Amino acid sequence: MSLDDNNEPWGAEWTRVVDVIAVGSGAAALTAAWAAAKAGSRVLVLEQAAFTGGTSAKSSTTIWIPNNRFMRARGVADPREDALRYMAKSGYPTRYNPDHPTLGLPEDRAPVGRSLRPKVWPGHRRGIDPGEGQIFIDRLQAAFEKLGGQVQLNSRVMNAIRNDAGDVVGLEARVGHRAEFIGARQGIVFGTGGFLHNEPMAAAHLRGPVLGGAAVEGSRGDFARIGMQLGAQLGNMTQAWWCQSLVELAARNRATQRDVYVPYGDSMFMVNRYGVHALNEKAPYNERGQVHFTWDATRREYPNYLMFWVFDDVLLNGPLADDPRYARHRFPTPPRGELREYIISAPDWPGLVAGIRVRLAKFAAHTGGVTLAPEFEANLAHTLERFNAMATEGRDLDFGRGEAAIDRFWSQEARPGARAGWMHPLSGQGPYYCILLGPGALDTKGGPVTDERARVLSVDGEPIDGVYAAGNCAASPAGQAYWGAGGTVGVAMTFGWIAGRLESRAW
């Protein structure tokens, strides 16, 4: 059955008319499209790029779902009330009320099990074959198309179209050099990604300066603009799914291919421009990324805007450098024997500090002219001494590195038989290395506000009829939190599914 039903009741000016339009082709939009098609609706997906998947295709597509069936099958308890306490406290710490009858003290009673990752086929070659994200998108798209759905690429939505009564009834899309006007009988769901690569919008709204991130280049805030035209209220615009980006790679292309999700190894630490240790290097990337936004009211600066990740030669060329268990999360530390251009190296600490100064000067135009403080070298020596002493005991007395289960999960010892896989004293002999890190994001997570049914709300708090949103283009229900690995995709798919069911009148 063709998607292009008789358009006569709508008028000849319409290019086509379908039941449901899904804008975007990542996890949120494709889930919505599949759900609507499954319920019998004729669905068209509009994707601005020449390929499907958006940022989801670049991800591992881990899906964060509390109390999922795999947890229950393995006897992992995750009561609904406990999950809600954890989500509310971490997402909205300043609004959380511990005395509320439905919210007790926050406690994460299920530290494992909520993150689900798709399987790859036996013999899958990482870095050669498609990654988990692309595999996931391909399967979801195939399931959608099997139901009769259609995907139209190179189609950027520019405006929503209202009828004389003010109802949203379709979209104007730019397809190549022509405009198409596509009607939607039942509704429209936006899953177009955030606004990370709209630099003016990011600078105006995000809580601090960002160098770049892994979101695809199409994450330019199209739905924030369209939503404002429709009178939608905006929310969570200061927030993103934070991470750390390599300064030198972000300077070349704001849309980075990869960022620092898991700092590899044990004999390493990070310091700011003063040479001061400022974070737990094994904390989740969303938490590490926010350390860059610390504001010093006396100096009137972000002292942690750039962080300097220093490590010894064992991480690059030690006995476990070729261990396949750690290959997935070695980036940006390269394979044995390779030295990438973004790595500063020197035979001793004074030489490394000198190399850092030279590299900062080279990229001054991209960093606001950040330099090392005069006391950097002396403070770095003190930090090294203190870190080595703590690592000998296996306890980080400053930031608790290795205390949380997630810290230990992401830790990789660089030598056999290490006392604590999350930290080890740096070698007393060079060479030593440094990588420059800055604030980054997977994507933003603010935009038009939706309700629990994925309906976009007006500034008056009323649903805008026929308009739904899910994923990073909308104000995330997660607030400032990243609940766990897959917290982006889990929320996107949940609200995409809700939107698709509602649009198709399945509920």
Coordinates of C-alpha atoms in Angstrom, one line a residue, residues 82 112 178 202 333 375 391 416 441 502:
D82 CA 14.3 2.6 44.7
V112 CA 24.6 -3.3 38.0
R178 CA 13.3 21.8 -3.7
A202 CA 25.2 26.3 22.7
T333 CA 45.9 5.9 24.2
E375 CA 53.3 27.4 39.9
A391 CA 48.3 4.6 44.8
P416 CA 49.7 -8.1 36.0
A441 CA 29.3 16.5 25.3
L502 CA -0.2 7.7 20.8

